[in-house]
Amino acid sequence: MTETIAAIDYTAEIKRLKKEKNAIILAHYYVVPEIQDIADFIGDSLGLSQQAEKTNAEMIVFCGVRFMAETAKILNPEKKVVLPDLDAGCSLEMSCPSEPFSKFKAEHPEHIVISYINCSSEIKALSDIICTSSNAEAIIRSVPEDKPIIFAPDKNLGRFLARKTGRDLLLWDGACMVHEAFSIDKLLRLHREHPNAKIIAHPESEEPVLKVANYIGSTTGMINFVKNDPHNEFIVATEAGIMHQMKKEVPHKKIIPAPASEDNTCACSECHFMKMNTMQKLYLCMKNEKPEIIIDEEVRLQALKPIKRMLEISKQAGL
Ligand code: 13P
Ligand code: SF4
């Protein structure tokens, strides 16, 4: 089995299967470069959801993590949605189990629930509106000022949004282990070595990192920033996979990954869930059309409403 697989030209086979099965490959910026290079669309969570909503393909092959593929399935119940590895979870999703969250929600019945897309389908089903890092501000501002808001599961993004919008958000205590791994001391030291570099950060990062950032935005926002900003040097505080597209977009600029704390295995910060997507698993999942994403229909219908709401508000906001 291993010998046969080793002889396979994955790139050629994946391209062949894509045509044969009328499939679309959607990939997040954090997956390995080879997959980014073969994908039909690479994007942030909002871009990927928008692509999933409008695709005519019969099979959606999602190279990212499970909650992203689940969102695609919620939007496309009639299509087959596959993910190269079903174990590709997310620490933010894990930080918000549905039972305690549903109790928390019941304790605050007057609150509107806005959930970051990095959560399970069950949490989505308990939410009023979903948001991503690129539309979160517009989503919060769409809620009347007198309406209290629960924001889950990311406390770092929530704190950032509360500051930005002036709203008093009731936060769930969740976080992304990849973005929490950045060391502010090492970051400042690195900046002293590169004093001309602009620091750009994903809003899942902790407050001290966000405080020193010149730009805070989603992965697509960060890529656009390095493209459009006249500066030539950037320190990038998000998952290291993003470097691949940044280097492709601005090969003449210096892109430096922000350093993670001592106990992290790599100098930068990597999401091991995203890295579960390999060319071999991608090939096998396209060939065998599994693992497939299956969602309970009652949960799907409940989760669809806040996702649709997010897509409508984003459209109105021109996002
Ligand atoms: P965005 O790509 O939407 O900014 O999200 C980053 C992330 O952590 C995805 O899990
Ligand atoms: Fe989840 Fe963080 Fe990985 Fe994104 S980077 S998938 S938020 S664990």
GROMACS .gro file of C-alpha atoms and ligand atoms in nm:
model
  337
    1MET     CA    1   0.000   0.000   0.000
    2THR     CA    2   0.271   0.248   0.106
    3GLU     CA    3   0.487   0.154  -0.196
    4THR     CA    4   0.202   0.212  -0.438
    5ILE     CA    5   0.121   0.548  -0.279
    6ALA     CA    6   0.487   0.656  -0.286
    7ALA     CA    7   0.488   0.613  -0.665
    8ILE     CA    8   0.189   0.841  -0.716
    9ASP     CA    9   0.226   1.188  -0.867
   10TYR     CA   10  -0.015   1.357  -0.626
   11THR     CA   11  -0.033   1.685  -0.813
   12ALA     CA   12  -0.128   1.516  -1.141
   13GLU     CA   13  -0.372   1.277  -0.972
   14ILE     CA   14  -0.543   1.550  -0.771
   15LYS     CA   15  -0.587   1.758  -1.087
   16ARG     CA   16  -0.731   1.455  -1.269
   17LEU     CA   17  -0.971   1.372  -0.985
   18LYS     CA   18  -1.081   1.735  -0.966
   19LYS     CA   19  -1.201   1.721  -1.328
   20GLU     CA   20  -1.337   1.368  -1.312
   21LYS     CA   21  -1.545   1.436  -1.001
   22ASN     CA   22  -1.639   1.797  -1.072
   23ALA     CA   23  -1.474   1.893  -0.743
   24ILE     CA   24  -1.353   2.225  -0.607
   25ILE     CA   25  -1.060   2.247  -0.365
   26LEU     CA   26  -1.098   2.523  -0.107
   27ALA     CA   27  -0.791   2.586   0.106
   28HIS     CA   28  -0.701   2.807   0.400
   29TYR     CA   29  -0.374   3.004   0.404
   30TYR     CA   30  -0.246   2.793   0.694
   31VAL     CA   31  -0.226   2.464   0.502
   32VAL     CA   32   0.102   2.341   0.351
   33PRO     CA   33   0.232   2.526   0.040
   34GLU     CA   34   0.179   2.232  -0.201
   35ILE     CA   35  -0.193   2.229  -0.120
   36GLN     CA   36  -0.222   2.607  -0.144
   37ASP     CA   37  -0.066   2.581  -0.490
   38ILE     CA   38  -0.314   2.322  -0.615
   39ALA     CA   39  -0.629   2.476  -0.462
   40ASP     CA   40  -0.899   2.642  -0.673
   41PHE     CA   41  -0.944   2.906  -0.407
   42ILE     CA   42  -0.731   3.007  -0.108
   43GLY     CA   43  -0.879   3.242   0.146
   44ASP     CA   44  -0.970   3.345   0.495
   45SER     CA   45  -1.274   3.204   0.673
   46LEU     CA   46  -1.514   3.456   0.519
   47GLY     CA   47  -1.379   3.413   0.166
   48LEU     CA   48  -1.397   3.037   0.200
   49SER     CA   49  -1.759   3.050   0.323
   50GLN     CA   50  -1.853   3.281   0.036
   51GLN     CA   51  -1.693   3.045  -0.215
   52ALA     CA   52  -1.867   2.748  -0.056
   53GLU     CA   53  -2.199   2.930  -0.084
   54LYS     CA   54  -2.166   3.001  -0.454
   55THR     CA   55  -1.988   2.697  -0.595
   56ASN     CA   56  -2.152   2.479  -0.863
   57ALA     CA   57  -1.911   2.191  -0.804
   58GLU     CA   58  -2.058   1.858  -0.701
   59MET     CA   59  -1.793   1.786  -0.440
   60ILE     CA   60  -1.627   2.037  -0.207
   61VAL     CA   61  -1.283   1.928  -0.092
   62PHE     CA   62  -1.197   2.137   0.209
   63CYS     CA   63  -0.832   2.176   0.301
   64GLY     CA   64  -0.853   2.347   0.634
   65VAL     CA   65  -1.007   2.241   0.964
   66ARG     CA   66  -1.333   2.065   1.047
   67PHE     CA   67  -1.539   2.371   1.145
   68MET     CA   68  -1.464   2.523   0.802
   69ALA     CA   69  -1.573   2.209   0.616
   70GLU     CA   70  -1.883   2.190   0.838
   71THR     CA   71  -1.974   2.548   0.742
   72ALA     CA   72  -1.946   2.447   0.376
   73LYS     CA   73  -2.172   2.147   0.440
   74ILE     CA   74  -2.427   2.355   0.632
   75LEU     CA   75  -2.450   2.579   0.324
   76ASN     CA   76  -2.454   2.284   0.081
   77PRO     CA   77  -2.655   1.992   0.223
   78GLU     CA   78  -2.698   1.839  -0.124
   79LYS     CA   79  -2.324   1.835  -0.200
   80LYS     CA   80  -2.058   1.598  -0.082
   81VAL     CA   81  -1.808   1.781   0.143
   82VAL     CA   82  -1.486   1.600   0.226
   83LEU     CA   83  -1.195   1.690   0.453
   84PRO     CA   84  -0.857   1.511   0.419
   85ASP     CA   85  -0.844   1.440   0.795
   86LEU     CA   86  -1.149   1.448   1.021
   87ASP     CA   87  -0.921   1.494   1.323
   88ALA     CA   88  -0.832   1.843   1.201
   89GLY     CA   89  -1.004   2.025   1.485
   90CYS     CA   90  -0.938   2.366   1.636
   91SER     CA   91  -0.835   2.471   1.987
   92LEU     CA   92  -1.089   2.754   1.979
   93GLU     CA   93  -1.367   2.514   1.893
   94MET     CA   94  -1.255   2.284   2.173
   95SER     CA   95  -1.256   2.570   2.422
   96CYS     CA   96  -1.633   2.605   2.380
   97PRO     CA   97  -1.828   2.283   2.440
   98SER     CA   98  -2.201   2.309   2.371
   99GLU     CA   99  -2.336   2.201   2.711
  100PRO     CA  100  -2.173   2.471   2.930
  101PHE     CA  101  -2.221   2.724   2.654
  102SER     CA  102  -2.590   2.654   2.633
  103LYS     CA  103  -2.615   2.702   3.015
  104PHE     CA  104  -2.420   3.030   2.986
  105LYS     CA  105  -2.658   3.147   2.715
  106ALA     CA  106  -2.960   3.053   2.926
  107GLU     CA  107  -2.823   3.267   3.212
  108HIS     CA  108  -2.828   3.571   2.980
  109PRO     CA  109  -3.154   3.538   2.788
  110GLU     CA  110  -3.162   3.904   2.687
  111HIS     CA  111  -2.826   3.879   2.502
  112ILE     CA  112  -2.773   3.840   2.128
  113VAL     CA  113  -2.520   3.561   2.068
  114ILE     CA  114  -2.245   3.637   1.817
  115SER     CA  115  -2.011   3.345   1.761
  116TYR     CA  116  -1.681   3.344   1.581
  117ILE     CA  117  -1.692   3.091   1.296
  118ASN     CA  118  -1.419   2.890   1.475
  119CYS     CA  119  -1.673   2.686   1.671
  120SER     CA  120  -1.870   2.365   1.633
  121SER     CA  121  -2.195   2.334   1.437
  122GLU     CA  122  -2.373   2.291   1.773
  123ILE     CA  123  -2.244   2.629   1.895
  124LYS     CA  124  -2.343   2.783   1.561
  125ALA     CA  125  -2.691   2.640   1.612
  126LEU     CA  126  -2.706   2.820   1.948
  127SER     CA  127  -2.601   3.153   1.793
  128ASP     CA  128  -2.785   3.448   1.641
  129ILE     CA  129  -2.507   3.562   1.407
  130ILE     CA  130  -2.174   3.411   1.306
  131CYS     CA  131  -1.871   3.628   1.231
  132THR     CA  132  -1.517   3.591   1.108
  133SER     CA  133  -1.216   3.809   1.181
  134SER     CA  134  -1.277   4.008   0.862
  135ASN     CA  135  -1.642   4.096   0.925
  136ALA     CA  136  -1.667   4.087   1.306
  137GLU     CA  137  -1.670   4.464   1.346
  138ALA     CA  138  -1.952   4.506   1.089
  139ILE     CA  139  -2.147   4.223   1.254
  140ILE     CA  140  -2.119   4.381   1.602
  141ARG     CA  141  -2.218   4.722   1.464
  142SER     CA  142  -2.524   4.565   1.297
  143VAL     CA  143  -2.669   4.492   1.643
  144PRO     CA  144  -2.870   4.780   1.796
  145GLU     CA  145  -2.666   4.964   2.063
  146ASP     CA  146  -2.912   4.883   2.340
  147LYS     CA  147  -2.891   4.508   2.279
  148PRO     CA  148  -2.637   4.327   2.502
  149ILE     CA  149  -2.407   4.083   2.322
  150ILE     CA  150  -2.243   3.754   2.416
  151PHE     CA  151  -1.928   3.701   2.210
  152ALA     CA  152  -1.783   3.349   2.185
  153PRO     CA  153  -1.551   3.165   2.185
  154ASP     CA  154  -1.241   3.384   2.133
  155LYS     CA  155  -1.175   3.620   2.424
  156ASN     CA  156  -0.880   3.786   2.246
  157LEU     CA  157  -1.082   3.873   1.938
  158GLY     CA  158  -1.372   3.969   2.167
  159ARG     CA  159  -1.157   4.207   2.372
  160PHE     CA  160  -1.018   4.363   2.055
  161LEU     CA  161  -1.372   4.413   1.918
  162ALA     CA  162  -1.500   4.558   2.244
  163ARG     CA  163  -1.222   4.818   2.229
  164LYS     CA  164  -1.280   4.890   1.861
  165THR     CA  165  -1.659   4.925   1.878
  166GLY     CA  166  -1.694   5.058   2.233
  167ARG     CA  167  -1.946   4.780   2.304
  168ASP     CA  168  -1.954   4.598   2.634
  169LEU     CA  169  -1.925   4.236   2.512
  170LEU     CA  170  -1.985   3.943   2.745
  171LEU     CA  171  -1.695   3.715   2.655
  172TRP     CA  172  -1.659   3.338   2.657
  173ASP     CA  173  -1.317   3.234   2.790
  174GLY     CA  174  -1.174   3.065   2.479
  175ALA     CA  175  -0.851   3.113   2.285
  176CYS     CA  176  -0.645   2.983   1.995
  177MET     CA  177  -0.330   2.805   2.116
  178VAL     CA  178  -0.140   2.902   1.801
  179HIS     CA  179  -0.196   3.274   1.845
  180GLU     CA  180  -0.150   3.259   2.222
  181ALA     CA  181   0.195   3.108   2.165
  182PHE     CA  182   0.352   3.434   2.051
  183SER     CA  183   0.603   3.576   2.296
  184ILE     CA  184   0.578   3.952   2.339
  185ASP     CA  185   0.934   3.970   2.476
  186LYS     CA  186   1.078   3.788   2.176
  187LEU     CA  187   0.863   3.993   1.943
  188LEU     CA  188   0.994   4.319   2.088
  189ARG     CA  189   1.351   4.188   2.071
  190LEU     CA  190   1.300   4.091   1.708
  191HIS     CA  191   1.158   4.435   1.636
  192ARG     CA  192   1.466   4.598   1.788
  193GLU     CA  193   1.672   4.396   1.536
  194HIS     CA  194   1.439   4.512   1.254
  195PRO     CA  195   1.334   4.860   1.364
  196ASN     CA  196   1.192   4.946   1.020
  197ALA     CA  197   0.957   4.650   1.013
  198LYS     CA  198   0.585   4.700   1.065
  199ILE     CA  199   0.425   4.451   1.303
  200ILE     CA  200   0.103   4.298   1.171
  201ALA     CA  201  -0.111   4.064   1.379
  202HIS     CA  202  -0.418   3.845   1.366
  203PRO     CA  203  -0.683   3.952   1.623
  204GLU     CA  204  -0.674   3.604   1.783
  205SER     CA  205  -0.337   3.713   1.931
  206GLU     CA  206  -0.314   3.827   2.292
  207GLU     CA  207  -0.354   4.191   2.397
  208PRO     CA  208   0.021   4.277   2.441
  209VAL     CA  209   0.089   4.164   2.082
  210LEU     CA  210  -0.213   4.354   1.948
  211LYS     CA  211  -0.106   4.666   2.138
  212VAL     CA  212   0.225   4.687   1.949
  213ALA     CA  213   0.078   4.594   1.609
  214ASN     CA  214   0.064   4.853   1.329
  215TYR     CA  215  -0.212   4.655   1.159
  216ILE     CA  216  -0.461   4.398   1.293
  217GLY     CA  217  -0.673   4.195   1.055
  218SER     CA  218  -0.780   3.861   0.912
  219THR     CA  219  -0.538   3.649   0.710
  220THR     CA  220  -0.665   3.803   0.384
  221GLY     CA  221  -0.645   4.149   0.544
  222MET     CA  222  -0.283   4.084   0.643
  223ILE     CA  223  -0.188   3.968   0.293
  224ASN     CA  224  -0.353   4.274   0.139
  225PHE     CA  225  -0.176   4.496   0.390
  226VAL     CA  226   0.175   4.375   0.298
  227LYS     CA  227   0.079   4.410  -0.070
  228ASN     CA  228  -0.054   4.764  -0.047
  229ASP     CA  229   0.160   4.919   0.226
  230PRO     CA  230   0.468   5.107   0.098
  231HIS     CA  231   0.686   4.950   0.372
  232ASN     CA  232   0.927   4.673   0.271
  233GLU     CA  233   0.962   4.483   0.598
  234PHE     CA  234   0.696   4.314   0.811
  235ILE     CA  235   0.689   4.100   1.123
  236VAL     CA  236   0.386   3.874   1.092
  237ALA     CA  237   0.203   3.744   1.400
  238THR     CA  238  -0.017   3.464   1.274
  239GLU     CA  239   0.020   3.101   1.172
  240ALA     CA  240   0.334   3.048   0.962
  241GLY     CA  241   0.149   2.899   0.660
  242ILE     CA  242   0.050   3.251   0.555
  243MET     CA  243   0.413   3.324   0.464
  244HIS     CA  244   0.377   3.118   0.147
  245GLN     CA  245   0.117   3.348  -0.012
  246MET     CA  246   0.282   3.661   0.124
  247LYS     CA  247   0.616   3.566  -0.029
  248LYS     CA  248   0.443   3.487  -0.359
  249GLU     CA  249   0.257   3.819  -0.358
  250VAL     CA  250   0.549   4.040  -0.254
  251PRO     CA  251   0.873   3.850  -0.330
  252HIS     CA  252   1.073   4.174  -0.303
  253LYS     CA  253   0.959   4.245   0.054
  254LYS     CA  254   1.101   4.100   0.376
  255ILE     CA  255   0.847   3.890   0.564
  256ILE     CA  256   0.955   3.778   0.911
  257PRO     CA  257   0.747   3.534   1.121
  258ALA     CA  258   0.675   3.650   1.477
  259PRO     CA  259   0.849   3.427   1.731
  260ALA     CA  260   0.664   3.182   1.953
  261SER     CA  261   0.753   3.124   2.320
  262GLU     CA  262   1.049   2.902   2.430
  263ASP     CA  263   0.847   2.586   2.480
  264ASN     CA  264   0.710   2.585   2.127
  265THR     CA  265   0.879   2.334   1.895
  266CYS     CA  266   0.928   2.573   1.602
  267ALA     CA  267   1.059   2.930   1.603
  268CYS     CA  268   0.730   3.046   1.454
  269SER     CA  269   0.379   2.933   1.540
  270GLU     CA  270   0.217   2.644   1.354
  271CYS     CA  271  -0.133   2.499   1.375
  272HIS     CA  272  -0.090   2.124   1.386
  273PHE     CA  273  -0.456   2.079   1.292
  274MET     CA  274  -0.409   2.268   0.965
  275LYS     CA  275  -0.091   2.070   0.898
  276MET     CA  276  -0.290   1.744   0.914
  277ASN     CA  277  -0.383   1.823   0.553
  278THR     CA  278  -0.118   1.653   0.341
  279MET     CA  279  -0.104   1.591  -0.035
  280GLN     CA  280  -0.136   1.217   0.029
  281LYS     CA  281  -0.448   1.256   0.243
  282LEU     CA  282  -0.592   1.507  -0.004
  283TYR     CA  283  -0.542   1.260  -0.289
  284LEU     CA  284  -0.695   0.973  -0.091
  285CYS     CA  285  -0.995   1.174   0.021
  286MET     CA  286  -1.068   1.281  -0.336
  287LYS     CA  287  -1.026   0.928  -0.463
  288ASN     CA  288  -1.238   0.762  -0.192
  289GLU     CA  289  -1.472   1.060  -0.137
  290LYS     CA  290  -1.419   1.033   0.236
  291PRO     CA  291  -1.392   1.124   0.518
  292GLU     CA  292  -1.719   1.298   0.448
  293ILE     CA  293  -1.873   1.572   0.662
  294ILE     CA  294  -2.213   1.465   0.793
  295ILE     CA  295  -2.426   1.697   1.007
  296ASP     CA  296  -2.748   1.624   1.189
  297GLU     CA  297  -3.025   1.794   0.988
  298GLU     CA  298  -3.184   1.967   1.289
  299VAL     CA  299  -2.847   2.114   1.392
  300ARG     CA  300  -2.772   2.209   1.031
  301LEU     CA  301  -3.097   2.402   0.989
  302GLN     CA  302  -3.040   2.587   1.317
  303ALA     CA  303  -2.677   2.664   1.228
  304LEU     CA  304  -2.767   2.779   0.877
  305LYS     CA  305  -2.963   3.083   1.000
  306PRO     CA  306  -2.673   3.264   1.176
  307ILE     CA  307  -2.435   3.179   0.890
  308LYS     CA  308  -2.679   3.320   0.633
  309ARG     CA  309  -2.719   3.629   0.852
  310MET     CA  310  -2.340   3.673   0.853
  311LEU     CA  311  -2.324   3.640   0.473
  312GLU     CA  312  -2.607   3.894   0.427
  313ILE     CA  313  -2.448   4.152   0.660
  314SER     CA  314  -2.110   4.102   0.491
  315LYS     CA  315  -2.267   4.161   0.150
  316GLN     CA  316  -2.439   4.477   0.273
  317ALA     CA  317  -2.105   4.595   0.414
  318GLY     CA  318  -1.934   4.527   0.079
  319LEU     CA  319  -1.714   4.253   0.225
  32013P     P1  320  -0.906   3.395   0.918
  32013P     O1  321  -0.835   3.331   0.804
  32013P     O2  322  -1.052   3.408   0.889
  32013P     O3  323  -0.843   3.525   0.952
  32013P     O4  324  -0.894   3.300   1.045
  32013P     C1  325  -0.773   3.258   1.095
  32013P     C2  326  -0.783   3.129   1.166
  32013P     O5  327  -0.734   3.109   1.273
  32013P     C3  328  -0.852   3.022   1.101
  32013P     O6  329  -0.862   2.921   1.189
  321SF4    FE1  330  -0.805   2.693   1.534
  321SF4    FE2  331  -0.601   2.846   1.597
  321SF4    FE3  332  -0.564   2.645   1.428
  321SF4    FE4  333  -0.707   2.861   1.352
  321SF4     S1  334  -0.490   2.854   1.402
  321SF4     S2  335  -0.760   2.647   1.321
  321SF4     S3  336  -0.805   2.916   1.546
  321SF4     S4  337  -0.621   2.627   1.644
   0.00000   0.00000   0.00000
